[in-house]
């Protein structure tokens, strides 16, 4: 429906399949997608009001019965936007915001406000993902003994382990992807991780991404210690702490546009 000219009565076989699968899912106890499916089909139905003759017999009744099983909550279908909502932002402002994000390895020793960090995590979940699968988990640790144990498996936190106040491990959920989509787990996991580091930055906190490049056997031990189930894959750790009033970071000079932009 978000395309410029949606074909009239499009997708009938897929909608029938979607209704059948949603009913099965709900009969097995699944509660998370029914409202989204119904609200989406509700809008589809409105789009075709007065055009019922375009559909095969029985289709509209089946769809109406399915849709009306739940009151509208606006969780699916289209979202209407106006261009002026973009007036608040600019590349200059965004570039300035990005210019202040650094990998911080010297945190203040005061505790990070958990509510602030949780709100940043919540904001980061707006990241795009393939088919909106959102095949990721954000594991959050604040127990210092557990954090020290988990960081002992990681090879890039020496020298600043002690000042890390909170530890996050971003994982990808294998169950969200089919056989040919496994790399997508790392793409989507990377996108939500970047969103999270920017959200942490927006919250006025510091972060440092920490690689999870390690041998499979070590990874298994880390996952067991971290309470991460086998169907997940490690994307990265993120060390979090409060910013000191004054502190230093590595310059980490970036390539210029000319080094990277390949015009075709
Ligand atoms: C996936 C990933 C893993 C990283 N792992 C580590 C690490 O283990 N230890 C560390 O000190 N920095 C680590 N970094 C931080 C990079 O060194 C840093 O992003 C890079 O030097 C650029 O600096 P900047 O983040 O300040 O722009 C990692 C960064 C990424 C994206």
PDB file of C-alpha atoms and ligand atoms in Angstrom:
ATOM      1  CA  UNK A   1       0.000   0.000   0.000  1.00  0.00           C
ATOM      2  CA  UNK A   2       3.020   2.279   0.407  1.00  0.00           C
ATOM      3  CA  UNK A   3       3.843   2.115  -3.325  1.00  0.00           C
ATOM      4  CA  UNK A   4       2.917   5.042  -5.609  1.00  0.00           C
ATOM      5  CA  UNK A   5       0.117   3.160  -7.420  1.00  0.00           C
ATOM      6  CA  UNK A   6      -0.902  -0.020  -5.627  1.00  0.00           C
ATOM      7  CA  UNK A   7      -2.516  -2.515  -7.995  1.00  0.00           C
ATOM      8  CA  UNK A   8      -6.216  -2.865  -7.160  1.00  0.00           C
ATOM      9  CA  UNK A   9      -7.089  -5.992  -5.179  1.00  0.00           C
ATOM     10  CA  UNK A  10      -3.394  -6.945  -5.045  1.00  0.00           C
ATOM     11  CA  UNK A  11      -2.088  -9.896  -3.082  1.00  0.00           C
ATOM     12  CA  UNK A  12      -5.257 -11.954  -2.574  1.00  0.00           C
ATOM     13  CA  UNK A  13      -3.522 -15.377  -2.374  1.00  0.00           C
ATOM     14  CA  UNK A  14      -0.911 -13.964   0.017  1.00  0.00           C
ATOM     15  CA  UNK A  15      -3.591 -12.393   2.227  1.00  0.00           C
ATOM     16  CA  UNK A  16      -5.470 -15.713   2.431  1.00  0.00           C
ATOM     17  CA  UNK A  17      -2.244 -17.430   3.395  1.00  0.00           C
ATOM     18  CA  UNK A  18      -1.430 -14.698   5.917  1.00  0.00           C
ATOM     19  CA  UNK A  19      -4.850 -15.008   7.594  1.00  0.00           C
ATOM     20  CA  UNK A  20      -4.559 -18.813   7.771  1.00  0.00           C
ATOM     21  CA  UNK A  21      -1.008 -18.668   9.193  1.00  0.00           C
ATOM     22  CA  UNK A  22      -1.911 -15.970  11.720  1.00  0.00           C
ATOM     23  CA  UNK A  23      -4.874 -18.030  12.923  1.00  0.00           C
ATOM     24  CA  UNK A  24      -2.632 -21.074  13.333  1.00  0.00           C
ATOM     25  CA  UNK A  25      -0.005 -18.989  15.131  1.00  0.00           C
ATOM     26  CA  UNK A  26      -2.632 -17.576  17.492  1.00  0.00           C
ATOM     27  CA  UNK A  27      -4.093 -21.025  18.159  1.00  0.00           C
ATOM     28  CA  UNK A  28      -0.588 -22.052  19.287  1.00  0.00           C
ATOM     29  CA  UNK A  29      -0.437 -19.101  21.685  1.00  0.00           C
ATOM     30  CA  UNK A  30       1.368 -16.505  19.510  1.00  0.00           C
ATOM     31  CA  UNK A  31       0.194 -13.025  20.482  1.00  0.00           C
ATOM     32  CA  UNK A  32       2.670 -10.588  18.998  1.00  0.00           C
ATOM     33  CA  UNK A  33       1.681 -10.202  15.339  1.00  0.00           C
ATOM     34  CA  UNK A  34      -2.119 -10.639  15.186  1.00  0.00           C
ATOM     35  CA  UNK A  35      -2.847  -6.986  15.893  1.00  0.00           C
ATOM     36  CA  UNK A  36      -0.329  -5.805  13.290  1.00  0.00           C
ATOM     37  CA  UNK A  37      -1.785  -8.120  10.650  1.00  0.00           C
ATOM     38  CA  UNK A  38      -5.364  -7.063  11.477  1.00  0.00           C
ATOM     39  CA  UNK A  39      -4.610  -3.333  11.494  1.00  0.00           C
ATOM     40  CA  UNK A  40      -2.788  -3.681   8.161  1.00  0.00           C
ATOM     41  CA  UNK A  41      -5.646  -5.607   6.560  1.00  0.00           C
ATOM     42  CA  UNK A  42      -8.131  -3.112   8.043  1.00  0.00           C
ATOM     43  CA  UNK A  43      -6.480  -0.401   5.983  1.00  0.00           C
ATOM     44  CA  UNK A  44      -6.317  -2.654   2.937  1.00  0.00           C
ATOM     45  CA  UNK A  45     -10.060  -3.196   3.372  1.00  0.00           C
ATOM     46  CA  UNK A  46     -10.713   0.571   3.566  1.00  0.00           C
ATOM     47  CA  UNK A  47      -8.642   1.089   0.410  1.00  0.00           C
ATOM     48  CA  UNK A  48     -10.997  -1.265  -1.413  1.00  0.00           C
ATOM     49  CA  UNK A  49     -14.318  -0.145   0.058  1.00  0.00           C
ATOM     50  CA  UNK A  50     -16.896  -0.058  -2.778  1.00  0.00           C
ATOM     51  CA  UNK A  51     -14.689  -2.272  -4.949  1.00  0.00           C
ATOM     52  CA  UNK A  52     -15.784  -5.599  -3.472  1.00  0.00           C
ATOM     53  CA  UNK A  53     -16.557  -6.995  -6.934  1.00  0.00           C
ATOM     54  CA  UNK A  54     -12.818  -7.162  -7.625  1.00  0.00           C
ATOM     55  CA  UNK A  55     -12.409  -9.992  -5.114  1.00  0.00           C
ATOM     56  CA  UNK A  56     -13.239 -13.650  -5.438  1.00  0.00           C
ATOM     57  CA  UNK A  57     -16.452 -14.754  -3.657  1.00  0.00           C
ATOM     58  CA  UNK A  58     -16.110 -15.167   0.098  1.00  0.00           C
ATOM     59  CA  UNK A  59     -12.770 -13.341   0.307  1.00  0.00           C
ATOM     60  CA  UNK A  60     -14.158 -10.083   1.730  1.00  0.00           C
ATOM     61  CA  UNK A  61     -16.297 -11.872   4.334  1.00  0.00           C
ATOM     62  CA  UNK A  62     -13.330 -13.951   5.463  1.00  0.00           C
ATOM     63  CA  UNK A  63     -11.131 -10.866   5.719  1.00  0.00           C
ATOM     64  CA  UNK A  64     -13.802  -8.830   7.557  1.00  0.00           C
ATOM     65  CA  UNK A  65     -14.389 -11.601  10.093  1.00  0.00           C
ATOM     66  CA  UNK A  66     -10.661 -11.904  10.721  1.00  0.00           C
ATOM     67  CA  UNK A  67     -10.050  -8.148  10.983  1.00  0.00           C
ATOM     68  CA  UNK A  68     -13.024  -7.453  13.242  1.00  0.00           C
ATOM     69  CA  UNK A  69     -11.858  -9.981  15.828  1.00  0.00           C
ATOM     70  CA  UNK A  70      -9.761  -7.156  17.374  1.00  0.00           C
ATOM     71  CA  UNK A  71     -10.432  -3.423  17.816  1.00  0.00           C
ATOM     72  CA  UNK A  72      -8.105  -1.101  15.865  1.00  0.00           C
ATOM     73  CA  UNK A  73      -4.898  -0.050  17.617  1.00  0.00           C
ATOM     74  CA  UNK A  74      -3.073   1.589  14.701  1.00  0.00           C
ATOM     75  CA  UNK A  75      -0.228  -0.929  14.818  1.00  0.00           C
ATOM     76  CA  UNK A  76      -0.133  -1.817  11.149  1.00  0.00           C
ATOM     77  CA  UNK A  77      -0.768  -0.381   7.708  1.00  0.00           C
ATOM     78  CA  UNK A  78       0.403   3.019   6.599  1.00  0.00           C
ATOM     79  CA  UNK A  79       1.822   5.867   8.645  1.00  0.00           C
ATOM     80  CA  UNK A  80       1.120   9.325   7.226  1.00  0.00           C
ATOM     81  CA  UNK A  81       3.939  11.864   7.226  1.00  0.00           C
ATOM     82  CA  UNK A  82       4.482  15.459   6.149  1.00  0.00           C
ATOM     83  CA  UNK A  83       7.746  16.678   4.696  1.00  0.00           C
ATOM     84  CA  UNK A  84       7.969  19.679   7.032  1.00  0.00           C
ATOM     85  CA  UNK A  85       8.640  17.218   9.876  1.00  0.00           C
ATOM     86  CA  UNK A  86      12.155  17.012   8.411  1.00  0.00           C
ATOM     87  CA  UNK A  87      12.758  20.738   8.904  1.00  0.00           C
ATOM     88  CA  UNK A  88      14.261  20.174  12.358  1.00  0.00           C
ATOM     89  CA  UNK A  89      17.195  18.173  10.972  1.00  0.00           C
ATOM     90  CA  UNK A  90      20.082  18.855   8.632  1.00  0.00           C
ATOM     91  CA  UNK A  91      23.235  17.128   7.465  1.00  0.00           C
ATOM     92  CA  UNK A  92      25.237  19.830   9.257  1.00  0.00           C
ATOM     93  CA  UNK A  93      23.546  19.075  12.595  1.00  0.00           C
ATOM     94  CA  UNK A  94      23.903  15.325  12.079  1.00  0.00           C
ATOM     95  CA  UNK A  95      27.541  15.662  11.077  1.00  0.00           C
ATOM     96  CA  UNK A  96      28.195  17.673  14.253  1.00  0.00           C
ATOM     97  CA  UNK A  97      26.446  15.011  16.343  1.00  0.00           C
ATOM     98  CA  UNK A  98      28.514  12.262  14.674  1.00  0.00           C
ATOM     99  CA  UNK A  99      31.734  14.235  15.117  1.00  0.00           C
ATOM    100  CA  UNK A 100      31.353  13.987  18.893  1.00  0.00           C
ATOM    101  CA  UNK A 101      30.837  10.221  18.921  1.00  0.00           C
ATOM    102  CA  UNK A 102      34.074   8.448  19.721  1.00  0.00           C
ATOM    103  CA  UNK A 103      35.082   5.112  21.117  1.00  0.00           C
ATOM    104  CA  UNK A 104      35.596   6.071  24.751  1.00  0.00           C
ATOM    105  CA  UNK A 105      38.115   4.083  26.783  1.00  0.00           C
ATOM    106  CA  UNK A 106      38.351   6.319  29.852  1.00  0.00           C
ATOM    107  CA  UNK A 107      34.990   6.512  31.614  1.00  0.00           C
ATOM    108  CA  UNK A 108      34.029   8.388  34.744  1.00  0.00           C
ATOM    109  CA  UNK A 109      33.739   5.967  37.692  1.00  0.00           C
ATOM    110  CA  UNK A 110      30.210   7.078  38.651  1.00  0.00           C
ATOM    111  CA  UNK A 111      27.363   4.632  37.897  1.00  0.00           C
ATOM    112  CA  UNK A 112      25.396   5.065  34.675  1.00  0.00           C
ATOM    113  CA  UNK A 113      21.702   5.809  35.256  1.00  0.00           C
ATOM    114  CA  UNK A 114      20.041   2.537  34.200  1.00  0.00           C
ATOM    115  CA  UNK A 115      16.844   4.339  33.128  1.00  0.00           C
ATOM    116  CA  UNK A 116      18.817   6.583  30.802  1.00  0.00           C
ATOM    117  CA  UNK A 117      20.628   3.629  29.257  1.00  0.00           C
ATOM    118  CA  UNK A 118      17.406   1.662  28.899  1.00  0.00           C
ATOM    119  CA  UNK A 119      15.786   4.600  27.119  1.00  0.00           C
ATOM    120  CA  UNK A 120      18.736   4.684  24.700  1.00  0.00           C
ATOM    121  CA  UNK A 121      18.356   0.949  24.076  1.00  0.00           C
ATOM    122  CA  UNK A 122      14.636   1.448  23.416  1.00  0.00           C
ATOM    123  CA  UNK A 123      15.408   4.230  20.901  1.00  0.00           C
ATOM    124  CA  UNK A 124      17.968   2.061  19.103  1.00  0.00           C
ATOM    125  CA  UNK A 125      15.317  -0.547  18.322  1.00  0.00           C
ATOM    126  CA  UNK A 126      14.006   1.712  15.543  1.00  0.00           C
ATOM    127  CA  UNK A 127      16.831   0.401  13.317  1.00  0.00           C
ATOM    128  CA  UNK A 128      15.814  -0.965   9.917  1.00  0.00           C
ATOM    129  CA  UNK A 129      16.047  -4.724   9.382  1.00  0.00           C
ATOM    130  CA  UNK A 130      15.353  -7.171   6.591  1.00  0.00           C
ATOM    131  CA  UNK A 131      11.545  -7.598   6.260  1.00  0.00           C
ATOM    132  CA  UNK A 132      11.348  -5.835   9.638  1.00  0.00           C
ATOM    133  CA  UNK A 133      12.428  -9.142  11.224  1.00  0.00           C
ATOM    134  CA  UNK A 134      14.297  -7.396  14.058  1.00  0.00           C
ATOM    135  CA  UNK A 135      16.320 -10.554  14.571  1.00  0.00           C
ATOM    136  CA  UNK A 136      18.429  -9.241  17.402  1.00  0.00           C
ATOM    137  CA  UNK A 137      18.723  -9.245  21.179  1.00  0.00           C
ATOM    138  CA  UNK A 138      20.400  -6.726  23.470  1.00  0.00           C
ATOM    139  CA  UNK A 139      21.906  -8.485  26.501  1.00  0.00           C
ATOM    140  CA  UNK A 140      22.577  -6.100  29.371  1.00  0.00           C
ATOM    141  CA  UNK A 141      24.933  -6.689  32.302  1.00  0.00           C
ATOM    142  CA  UNK A 142      25.586  -4.502  35.323  1.00  0.00           C
ATOM    143  CA  UNK A 143      26.982  -6.987  37.828  1.00  0.00           C
ATOM    144  CA  UNK A 144      30.685  -6.190  38.078  1.00  0.00           C
ATOM    145  CA  UNK A 145      31.798  -9.775  38.760  1.00  0.00           C
ATOM    146  CA  UNK A 146      29.823 -11.089  35.780  1.00  0.00           C
ATOM    147  CA  UNK A 147      31.091  -8.253  33.591  1.00  0.00           C
ATOM    148  CA  UNK A 148      34.708  -9.020  34.529  1.00  0.00           C
ATOM    149  CA  UNK A 149      34.141 -12.676  33.674  1.00  0.00           C
ATOM    150  CA  UNK A 150      32.590 -11.842  30.273  1.00  0.00           C
ATOM    151  CA  UNK A 151      35.242  -9.268  29.434  1.00  0.00           C
ATOM    152  CA  UNK A 152      37.962 -11.812  30.201  1.00  0.00           C
ATOM    153  CA  UNK A 153      36.961 -13.623  26.981  1.00  0.00           C
ATOM    154  CA  UNK A 154      37.317 -10.413  24.946  1.00  0.00           C
ATOM    155  CA  UNK A 155      40.706  -9.328  23.620  1.00  0.00           C
ATOM    156  CA  UNK A 156      40.278  -5.545  23.359  1.00  0.00           C
ATOM    157  CA  UNK A 157      39.414  -4.155  26.779  1.00  0.00           C
ATOM    158  CA  UNK A 158      42.783  -4.373  28.533  1.00  0.00           C
ATOM    159  CA  UNK A 159      43.648  -1.143  30.305  1.00  0.00           C
ATOM    160  CA  UNK A 160      40.106   0.121  30.711  1.00  0.00           C
ATOM    161  CA  UNK A 161      38.167  -2.924  31.974  1.00  0.00           C
ATOM    162  CA  UNK A 162      37.900  -1.430  35.463  1.00  0.00           C
ATOM    163  CA  UNK A 163      36.150   1.769  34.415  1.00  0.00           C
ATOM    164  CA  UNK A 164      33.445   0.084  32.294  1.00  0.00           C
ATOM    165  CA  UNK A 165      30.188   0.518  34.220  1.00  0.00           C
ATOM    166  CA  UNK A 166      27.701  -1.396  32.070  1.00  0.00           C
ATOM    167  CA  UNK A 167      28.220  -4.055  29.425  1.00  0.00           C
ATOM    168  CA  UNK A 168      25.986  -4.823  26.488  1.00  0.00           C
ATOM    169  CA  UNK A 169      26.225  -7.803  24.160  1.00  0.00           C
ATOM    170  CA  UNK A 170      24.305  -7.476  20.908  1.00  0.00           C
ATOM    171  CA  UNK A 171      23.363 -10.787  19.321  1.00  0.00           C
ATOM    172  CA  UNK A 172      21.580 -11.922  16.174  1.00  0.00           C
ATOM    173  CA  UNK A 173      18.740 -14.429  16.397  1.00  0.00           C
ATOM    174  CA  UNK A 174      19.233 -17.344  13.977  1.00  0.00           C
ATOM    175  CA  UNK A 175      15.539 -18.208  14.321  1.00  0.00           C
ATOM    176  CA  UNK A 176      14.615 -14.965  12.545  1.00  0.00           C
ATOM    177  CA  UNK A 177      16.348 -15.996   9.307  1.00  0.00           C
ATOM    178  CA  UNK A 178      16.057 -18.721   6.715  1.00  0.00           C
ATOM    179  CA  UNK A 179      18.902 -20.783   5.261  1.00  0.00           C
ATOM    180  CA  UNK A 180      20.089 -18.276   2.644  1.00  0.00           C
ATOM    181  CA  UNK A 181      19.762 -15.276   4.937  1.00  0.00           C
ATOM    182  CA  UNK A 182      22.401 -16.038   7.551  1.00  0.00           C
ATOM    183  CA  UNK A 183      24.668 -13.130   6.639  1.00  0.00           C
ATOM    184  CA  UNK A 184      21.692 -10.856   7.157  1.00  0.00           C
ATOM    185  CA  UNK A 185      21.975 -11.600  10.846  1.00  0.00           C
ATOM    186  CA  UNK A 186      25.298  -9.742  10.908  1.00  0.00           C
ATOM    187  CA  UNK A 187      24.056  -6.899   8.692  1.00  0.00           C
ATOM    188  CA  UNK A 188      20.974  -6.261  10.842  1.00  0.00           C
ATOM    189  CA  UNK A 189      22.942  -6.849  14.047  1.00  0.00           C
ATOM    190  CA  UNK A 190      25.474  -4.255  12.896  1.00  0.00           C
ATOM    191  CA  UNK A 191      22.739  -1.751  12.105  1.00  0.00           C
ATOM    192  CA  UNK A 192      21.095  -2.017  15.528  1.00  0.00           C
ATOM    193  CA  UNK A 193      24.520  -1.860  17.186  1.00  0.00           C
ATOM    194  CA  UNK A 194      25.329   1.388  15.374  1.00  0.00           C
ATOM    195  CA  UNK A 195      21.925   2.789  16.300  1.00  0.00           C
ATOM    196  CA  UNK A 196      22.582   1.826  19.898  1.00  0.00           C
ATOM    197  CA  UNK A 197      25.990   3.523  20.019  1.00  0.00           C
ATOM    198  CA  UNK A 198      24.435   6.684  18.560  1.00  0.00           C
ATOM    199  CA  UNK A 199      21.554   6.513  21.043  1.00  0.00           C
ATOM    200  CA  UNK A 200      24.036   6.103  23.913  1.00  0.00           C
ATOM    201  CA  UNK A 201      25.905   9.120  22.524  1.00  0.00           C
ATOM    202  CA  UNK A 202      22.631  11.095  22.337  1.00  0.00           C
ATOM    203  CA  UNK A 203      22.003  10.187  25.986  1.00  0.00           C
ATOM    204  CA  UNK A 204      25.255  11.930  26.914  1.00  0.00           C
ATOM    205  CA  UNK A 205      26.984   8.650  27.785  1.00  0.00           C
ATOM    206  CA  UNK A 206      30.156   7.125  26.378  1.00  0.00           C
ATOM    207  CA  UNK A 207      30.539   3.776  24.630  1.00  0.00           C
ATOM    208  CA  UNK A 208      33.215   1.590  23.114  1.00  0.00           C
ATOM    209  CA  UNK A 209      32.378  -1.233  20.714  1.00  0.00           C
ATOM    210  CA  UNK A 210      34.252  -4.434  21.556  1.00  0.00           C
ATOM    211  CA  UNK A 211      34.853  -7.125  18.943  1.00  0.00           C
ATOM    212  CA  UNK A 212      33.690 -10.675  19.407  1.00  0.00           C
ATOM    213  CA  UNK A 213      36.295 -12.119  17.015  1.00  0.00           C
ATOM    214  CA  UNK A 214      37.282 -15.313  18.793  1.00  0.00           C
ATOM    215  CA  UNK A 215      37.585 -19.030  18.259  1.00  0.00           C
ATOM    216  CA  UNK A 216      34.322 -20.973  18.199  1.00  0.00           C
ATOM    217  CA  UNK A 217      35.168 -22.835  21.404  1.00  0.00           C
ATOM    218  CA  UNK A 218      35.867 -19.577  23.236  1.00  0.00           C
ATOM    219  CA  UNK A 219      32.665 -18.084  21.858  1.00  0.00           C
ATOM    220  CA  UNK A 220      30.722 -21.057  23.220  1.00  0.00           C
ATOM    221  CA  UNK A 221      32.214 -20.509  26.677  1.00  0.00           C
ATOM    222  CA  UNK A 222      31.440 -16.789  26.572  1.00  0.00           C
ATOM    223  CA  UNK A 223      27.853 -17.454  25.464  1.00  0.00           C
ATOM    224  CA  UNK A 224      27.348 -19.977  28.281  1.00  0.00           C
ATOM    225  CA  UNK A 225      28.761 -17.543  30.858  1.00  0.00           C
ATOM    226  CA  UNK A 226      26.627 -14.723  29.425  1.00  0.00           C
ATOM    227  CA  UNK A 227      23.407 -16.778  29.452  1.00  0.00           C
ATOM    228  CA  UNK A 228      23.027 -16.411  25.689  1.00  0.00           C
ATOM    229  CA  UNK A 229      21.058 -19.240  24.060  1.00  0.00           C
ATOM    230  CA  UNK A 230      22.539 -21.361  21.250  1.00  0.00           C
ATOM    231  CA  UNK A 231      20.251 -19.906  18.586  1.00  0.00           C
ATOM    232  CA  UNK A 232      21.977 -16.537  18.905  1.00  0.00           C
ATOM    233  CA  UNK A 233      25.234 -15.317  17.339  1.00  0.00           C
ATOM    234  CA  UNK A 234      27.466 -12.649  18.824  1.00  0.00           C
ATOM    235  CA  UNK A 235      27.545  -9.352  16.939  1.00  0.00           C
ATOM    236  CA  UNK A 236      29.570  -7.226  19.349  1.00  0.00           C
ATOM    237  CA  UNK A 237      29.961  -6.133  22.927  1.00  0.00           C
ATOM    238  CA  UNK A 238      29.485  -2.491  23.855  1.00  0.00           C
ATOM    239  CA  UNK A 239      31.170  -1.026  26.923  1.00  0.00           C
ATOM    240  CA  UNK A 240      29.214   1.839  28.477  1.00  0.00           C
ATOM    241  CA  UNK A 241      30.144   4.470  31.042  1.00  0.00           C
ATOM    242  CA  UNK A 242      29.560   8.048  32.096  1.00  0.00           C
ATOM    243  CA  UNK A 243      31.674  10.722  30.423  1.00  0.00           C
ATOM    244  CA  UNK A 244      34.289  12.538  32.477  1.00  0.00           C
ATOM    245  CA  UNK A 245      34.071  16.346  32.443  1.00  0.00           C
ATOM    246  CA  UNK A 246      37.281  16.324  30.413  1.00  0.00           C
ATOM    247  CA  UNK A 247      38.817  13.307  28.727  1.00  0.00           C
ATOM    248  CA  UNK A 248      40.775  12.174  25.669  1.00  0.00           C
ATOM    249  CA  UNK A 249      40.001   9.736  22.878  1.00  0.00           C
ATOM    250  CA  UNK A 250      42.053   8.430  19.956  1.00  0.00           C
ATOM    251  CA  UNK A 251      41.854  10.805  16.985  1.00  0.00           C
ATOM    252  CA  UNK A 252      40.912   7.936  14.642  1.00  0.00           C
ATOM    253  CA  UNK A 253      41.173  10.010  11.487  1.00  0.00           C
ATOM    254  CA  UNK A 254      38.548   9.062   8.896  1.00  0.00           C
ATOM    255  CA  UNK A 255      39.042   8.595   5.164  1.00  0.00           C
ATOM    256  CA  UNK A 256      37.954  11.552   3.057  1.00  0.00           C
ATOM    257  CA  UNK A 257      34.990  11.464   0.705  1.00  0.00           C
ATOM    258  CA  UNK A 258      37.355  11.210  -2.278  1.00  0.00           C
ATOM    259  CA  UNK A 259      39.012   8.121  -0.819  1.00  0.00           C
ATOM    260  CA  UNK A 260      35.749   6.259  -0.583  1.00  0.00           C
ATOM    261  CA  UNK A 261      33.178   7.655  -3.001  1.00  0.00           C
ATOM    262  CA  UNK A 262      33.149   5.760  -6.294  1.00  0.00           C
ATOM    263  CA  UNK A 263      31.002   7.630  -8.790  1.00  0.00           C
ATOM    264  CA  UNK A 264      29.425   5.501 -11.542  1.00  0.00           C
TER     265      UNK A 264
HETATM  266  C1  LIG B   1      32.874  -4.158  15.692  1.00  0.00           C
HETATM  267  C2  LIG B   1      33.914  -3.316  16.383  1.00  0.00           C
HETATM  268  C3  LIG B   1      34.742  -3.904  17.292  1.00  0.00           C
HETATM  269  C4  LIG B   1      35.675  -3.130  17.999  1.00  0.00           C
HETATM  270  N1  LIG B   1      36.443  -3.732  18.939  1.00  0.00           N
HETATM  271  C5  LIG B   1      37.215  -2.955  19.738  1.00  0.00           C
HETATM  272  C6  LIG B   1      37.902  -3.549  20.834  1.00  0.00           C
HETATM  273  O1  LIG B   1      37.859  -4.743  21.048  1.00  0.00           O
HETATM  274  N2  LIG B   1      38.618  -2.725  21.634  1.00  0.00           N
HETATM  275  C7  LIG B   1      38.689  -1.364  21.424  1.00  0.00           C
HETATM  276  O2  LIG B   1      39.347  -0.685  22.206  1.00  0.00           O
HETATM  277  N3  LIG B   1      38.050  -0.787  20.378  1.00  0.00           N
HETATM  278  C8  LIG B   1      37.313  -1.549  19.544  1.00  0.00           C
HETATM  279  N4  LIG B   1      36.603  -0.971  18.507  1.00  0.00           N
HETATM  280  C9  LIG B   1      36.664   0.470  18.329  1.00  0.00           C
HETATM  281  C10 LIG B   1      37.451   0.868  17.088  1.00  0.00           C
HETATM  282  O3  LIG B   1      38.818   0.755  17.348  1.00  0.00           O
HETATM  283  C11 LIG B   1      37.033   2.305  16.740  1.00  0.00           C
HETATM  284  O4  LIG B   1      35.682   2.310  16.369  1.00  0.00           O
HETATM  285  C12 LIG B   1      37.856   2.874  15.598  1.00  0.00           C
HETATM  286  O5  LIG B   1      39.203   2.969  15.928  1.00  0.00           O
HETATM  287  C13 LIG B   1      37.340   4.242  15.204  1.00  0.00           C
HETATM  288  O6  LIG B   1      37.316   5.119  16.310  1.00  0.00           O
HETATM  289  P1  LIG B   1      35.975   5.837  16.740  1.00  0.00           P
HETATM  290  O7  LIG B   1      34.989   4.776  17.147  1.00  0.00           O
HETATM  291  O8  LIG B   1      36.354   6.716  17.896  1.00  0.00           O
HETATM  292  O9  LIG B   1      35.475   6.616  15.566  1.00  0.00           O
HETATM  293  C14 LIG B   1      35.745  -1.741  17.747  1.00  0.00           C
HETATM  294  C15 LIG B   1      34.920  -1.167  16.794  1.00  0.00           C
HETATM  295  C16 LIG B   1      34.017  -1.943  16.125  1.00  0.00           C
HETATM  296  C17 LIG B   1      33.091  -1.287  15.126  1.00  0.00           C
END
